[in-house]
XYZ file of C-alpha atoms in Angstrom:
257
model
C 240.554 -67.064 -131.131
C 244.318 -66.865 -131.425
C 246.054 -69.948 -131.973
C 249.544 -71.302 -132.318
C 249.688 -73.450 -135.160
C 248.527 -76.620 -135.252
C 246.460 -76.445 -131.809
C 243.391 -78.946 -132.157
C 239.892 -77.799 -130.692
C 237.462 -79.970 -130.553
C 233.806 -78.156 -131.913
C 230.298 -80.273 -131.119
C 226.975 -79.638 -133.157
C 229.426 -78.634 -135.869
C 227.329 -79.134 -138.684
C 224.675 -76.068 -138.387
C 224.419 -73.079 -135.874
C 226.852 -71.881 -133.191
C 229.347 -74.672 -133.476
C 229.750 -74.884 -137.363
C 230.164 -70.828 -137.697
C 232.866 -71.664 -134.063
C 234.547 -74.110 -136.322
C 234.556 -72.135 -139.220
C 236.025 -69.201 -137.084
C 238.678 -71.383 -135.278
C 240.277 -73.253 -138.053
C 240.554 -69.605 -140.112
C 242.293 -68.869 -137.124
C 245.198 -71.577 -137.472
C 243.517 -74.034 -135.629
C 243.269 -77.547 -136.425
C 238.930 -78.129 -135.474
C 237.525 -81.549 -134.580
C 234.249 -81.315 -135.710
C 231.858 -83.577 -134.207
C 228.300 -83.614 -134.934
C 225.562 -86.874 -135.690
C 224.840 -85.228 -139.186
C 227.668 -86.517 -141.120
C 226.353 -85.020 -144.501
C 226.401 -81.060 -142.489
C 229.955 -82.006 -141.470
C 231.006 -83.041 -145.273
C 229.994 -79.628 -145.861
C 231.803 -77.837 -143.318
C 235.114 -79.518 -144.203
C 234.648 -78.764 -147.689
C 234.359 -74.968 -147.181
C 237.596 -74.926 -144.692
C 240.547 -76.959 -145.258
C 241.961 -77.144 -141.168
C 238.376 -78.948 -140.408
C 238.098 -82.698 -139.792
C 234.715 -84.465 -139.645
C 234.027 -86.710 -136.688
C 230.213 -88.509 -136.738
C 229.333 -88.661 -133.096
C 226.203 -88.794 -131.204
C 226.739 -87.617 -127.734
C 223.966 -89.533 -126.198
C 226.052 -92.819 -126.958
C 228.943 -92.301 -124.470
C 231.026 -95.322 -126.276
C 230.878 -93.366 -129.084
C 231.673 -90.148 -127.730
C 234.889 -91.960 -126.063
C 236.079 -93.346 -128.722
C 235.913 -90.637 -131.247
C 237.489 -87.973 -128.551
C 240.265 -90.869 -128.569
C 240.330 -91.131 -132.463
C 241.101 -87.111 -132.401
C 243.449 -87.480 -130.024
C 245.708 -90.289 -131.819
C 244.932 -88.188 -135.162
C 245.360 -84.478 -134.172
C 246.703 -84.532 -130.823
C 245.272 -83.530 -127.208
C 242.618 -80.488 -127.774
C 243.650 -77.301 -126.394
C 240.175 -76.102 -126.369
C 236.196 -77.519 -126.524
C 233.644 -75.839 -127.639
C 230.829 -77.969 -127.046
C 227.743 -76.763 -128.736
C 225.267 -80.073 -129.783
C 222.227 -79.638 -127.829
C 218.437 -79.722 -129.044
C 215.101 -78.108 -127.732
C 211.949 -79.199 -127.404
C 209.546 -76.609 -126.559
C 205.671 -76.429 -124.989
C 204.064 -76.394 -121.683
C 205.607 -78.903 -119.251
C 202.959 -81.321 -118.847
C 201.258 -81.361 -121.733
C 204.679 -83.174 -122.963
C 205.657 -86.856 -123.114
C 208.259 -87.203 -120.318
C 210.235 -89.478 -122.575
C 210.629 -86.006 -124.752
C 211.538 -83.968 -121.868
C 214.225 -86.505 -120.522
C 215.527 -87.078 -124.387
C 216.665 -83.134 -124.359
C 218.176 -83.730 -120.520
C 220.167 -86.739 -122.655
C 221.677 -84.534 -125.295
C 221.565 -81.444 -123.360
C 222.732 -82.455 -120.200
C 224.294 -85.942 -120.649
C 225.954 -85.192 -123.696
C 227.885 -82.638 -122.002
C 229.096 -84.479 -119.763
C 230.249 -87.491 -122.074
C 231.809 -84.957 -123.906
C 233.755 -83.442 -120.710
C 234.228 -86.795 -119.071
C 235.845 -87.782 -122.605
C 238.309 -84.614 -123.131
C 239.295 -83.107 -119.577
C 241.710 -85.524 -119.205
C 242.939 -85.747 -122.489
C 243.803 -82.124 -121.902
C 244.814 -82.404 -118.452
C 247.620 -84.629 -119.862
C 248.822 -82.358 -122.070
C 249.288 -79.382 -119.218
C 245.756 -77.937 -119.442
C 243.113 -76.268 -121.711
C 240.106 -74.319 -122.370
C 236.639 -76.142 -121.747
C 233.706 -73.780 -123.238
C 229.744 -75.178 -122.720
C 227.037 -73.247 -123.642
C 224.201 -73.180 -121.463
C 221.107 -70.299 -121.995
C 219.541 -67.421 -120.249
C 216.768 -69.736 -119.983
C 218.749 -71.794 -117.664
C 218.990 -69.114 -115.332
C 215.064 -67.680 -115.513
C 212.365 -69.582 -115.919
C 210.498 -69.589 -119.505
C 207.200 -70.522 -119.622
C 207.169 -73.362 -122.348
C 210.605 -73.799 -121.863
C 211.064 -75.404 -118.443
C 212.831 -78.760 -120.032
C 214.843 -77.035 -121.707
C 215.444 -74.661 -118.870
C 216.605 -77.175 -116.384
C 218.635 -79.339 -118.939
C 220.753 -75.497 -119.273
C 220.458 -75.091 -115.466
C 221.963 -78.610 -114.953
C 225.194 -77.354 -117.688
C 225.782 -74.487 -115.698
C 226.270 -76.333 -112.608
C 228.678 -78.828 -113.916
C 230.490 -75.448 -115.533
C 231.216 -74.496 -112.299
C 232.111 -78.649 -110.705
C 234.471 -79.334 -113.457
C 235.946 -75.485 -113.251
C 236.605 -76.233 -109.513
C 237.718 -79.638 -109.694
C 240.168 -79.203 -112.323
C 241.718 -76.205 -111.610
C 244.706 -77.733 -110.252
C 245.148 -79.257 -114.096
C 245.448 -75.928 -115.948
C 241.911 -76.794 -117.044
C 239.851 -73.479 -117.761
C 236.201 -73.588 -118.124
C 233.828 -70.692 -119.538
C 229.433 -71.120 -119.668
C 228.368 -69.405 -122.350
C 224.650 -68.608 -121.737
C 222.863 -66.403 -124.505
C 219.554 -65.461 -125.221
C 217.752 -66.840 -128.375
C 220.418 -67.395 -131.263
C 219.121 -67.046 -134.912
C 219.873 -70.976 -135.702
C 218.162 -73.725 -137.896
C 217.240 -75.111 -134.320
C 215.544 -71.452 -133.631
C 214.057 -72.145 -136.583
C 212.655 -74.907 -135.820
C 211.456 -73.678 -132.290
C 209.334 -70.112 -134.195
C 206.814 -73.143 -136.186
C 206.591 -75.511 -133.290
C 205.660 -73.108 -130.522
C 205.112 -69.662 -132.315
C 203.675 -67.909 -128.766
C 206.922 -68.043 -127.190
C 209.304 -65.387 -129.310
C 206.476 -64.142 -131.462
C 208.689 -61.198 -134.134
C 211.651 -61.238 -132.069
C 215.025 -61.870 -133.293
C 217.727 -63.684 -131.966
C 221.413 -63.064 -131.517
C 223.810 -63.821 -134.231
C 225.860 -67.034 -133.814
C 229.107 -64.628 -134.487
C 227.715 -61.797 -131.730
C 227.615 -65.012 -129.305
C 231.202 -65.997 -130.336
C 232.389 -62.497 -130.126
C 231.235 -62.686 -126.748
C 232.995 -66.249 -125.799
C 236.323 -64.903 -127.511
C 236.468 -61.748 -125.093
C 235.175 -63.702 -121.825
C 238.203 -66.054 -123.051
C 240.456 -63.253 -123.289
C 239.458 -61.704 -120.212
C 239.320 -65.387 -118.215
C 236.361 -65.225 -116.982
C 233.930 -68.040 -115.975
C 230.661 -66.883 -117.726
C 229.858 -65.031 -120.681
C 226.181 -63.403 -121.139
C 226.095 -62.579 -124.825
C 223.054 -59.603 -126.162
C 221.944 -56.683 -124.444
C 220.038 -57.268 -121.025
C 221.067 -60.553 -120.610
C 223.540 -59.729 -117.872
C 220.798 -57.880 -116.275
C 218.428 -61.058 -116.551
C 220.620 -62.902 -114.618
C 221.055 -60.531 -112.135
C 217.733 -60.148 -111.507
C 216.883 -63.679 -111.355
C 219.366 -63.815 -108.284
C 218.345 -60.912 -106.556
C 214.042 -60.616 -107.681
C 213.357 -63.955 -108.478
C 209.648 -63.696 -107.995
C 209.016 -60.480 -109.559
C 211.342 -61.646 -112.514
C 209.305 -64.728 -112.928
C 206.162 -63.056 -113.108
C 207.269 -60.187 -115.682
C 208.307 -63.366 -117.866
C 205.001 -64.998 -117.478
C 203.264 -62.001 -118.355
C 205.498 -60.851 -121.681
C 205.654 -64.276 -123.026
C 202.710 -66.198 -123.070
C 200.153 -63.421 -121.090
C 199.977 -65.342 -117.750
């Protein structure tokens, strides 16, 4: 994550999981880290344990919000070089047995708070000459997880704006990377093992720093995607060339179908 000094990145769901340990990473980098995340007592945290971190409360389902604060960093850090946008939430179970009003929340963070986010920085950074834009969709975007399907197609929607605002902006200097793991070992996997308990069962997730590790040499490389853990790349190829036969192995390792 090499940066010349004083180049801001703005980090989202910066207070716990994969954005707080990208923040952490980035400002002991050089970096100066916009951290944006609704939980303003996670972000009081952060800053305290690295001094190039500044706390932003945002939540990116209130697009006013989201445009203001990217405005606020600008005027107080300067045009990001790099996002790495990370807030999301899950909400697990079997399709239809679930409120749509739950469903479409996660598509609101998920999926809409991406692209406030995006809408709200791209052209900050197309003004200064360009930058790095780095989502994170999920493996589970790409094949379909029983229990997980709103999750699933919030991910799927991410990965095809990755690949809109990658070829629409091109012309801008603006680089974009998908970042689409497996399960990551996070408060919000956490959260997922009690609430639906049948879908990993004893299996562990990635690190947060594998998954960066993975986004830093996809970065390096400049590629579009990045498929942190073992098999994952493999996953996703299979989904595009066996889709059926993937689905059905799924079905059957996951929840016995």
């Amino acid at each position: 994550m090499a940066s010349l000094r004083g180049d801001v990145a703005v980090v989202t769901g910066a207070a716990s999981g994969i954005g707080r340990a990208a923040a952490l990473r980035l400002a002991r980098a050089g970096w100066v880290v916009a951290a944006v995340d609704v939980d303003e007592a996670g972000l009081d945290r952060l800053a305290a344990e690295a001094s190039g971190v500044r706390p932003f409360v945002c939540d990116v389902t209130d697009g006013t919000a989201v445009a203001a604060v990217v405005l606020d960093v600008g005027r107080e850090l300067g045009p990001p070089r790099r996002l790495v946008h990370c807030a999301g939430v899950a909400v697990m179970g079997r399709l239809l047995d679930r409120d749509p009003a739950d469903t479409l929340r996660v598509m609101d963070v998920v999926y809409g708070g991406t692209l406030r986010v995006v809408h709200a920085v791209v052209p900050l950074m197309a003004a200064r000459g360009g930058g790095e834009v780095v989502l994170f969709g999920s493996i589970g975007g790409w094949v379909p997880v029983p229990l997980g399907g709103g999750y699933g197609a919030a991910k799927a929607a991410v990965h095809f704006l990755a690949e809109i605002v990658a070829a629409e902006h091109r012309a801008e200097g603006i680089r974009v990377l998908c970042v689409c793991p497996p399960a990551v070992e996070t408060p919000m996997l956490d959260r997922i093992r009690v609430e639906t308990p049948q879908l990993l069962g004893p299996r562990r997730g990635l690190s947060a720093e594998a998954v960066l590790d993975s986004m830093d040499r996809a970065l390096a490389r400049r590629r579009s995607w990045a498929f942190p853990g073992r098999g994952t790349r493999a996953l996703w190829t299979a989904r595009r060339l066996a889709p059926g036969a993937l689905s059905g192995i799924v079905a059957r390792v996951l929840v016995g179908k």
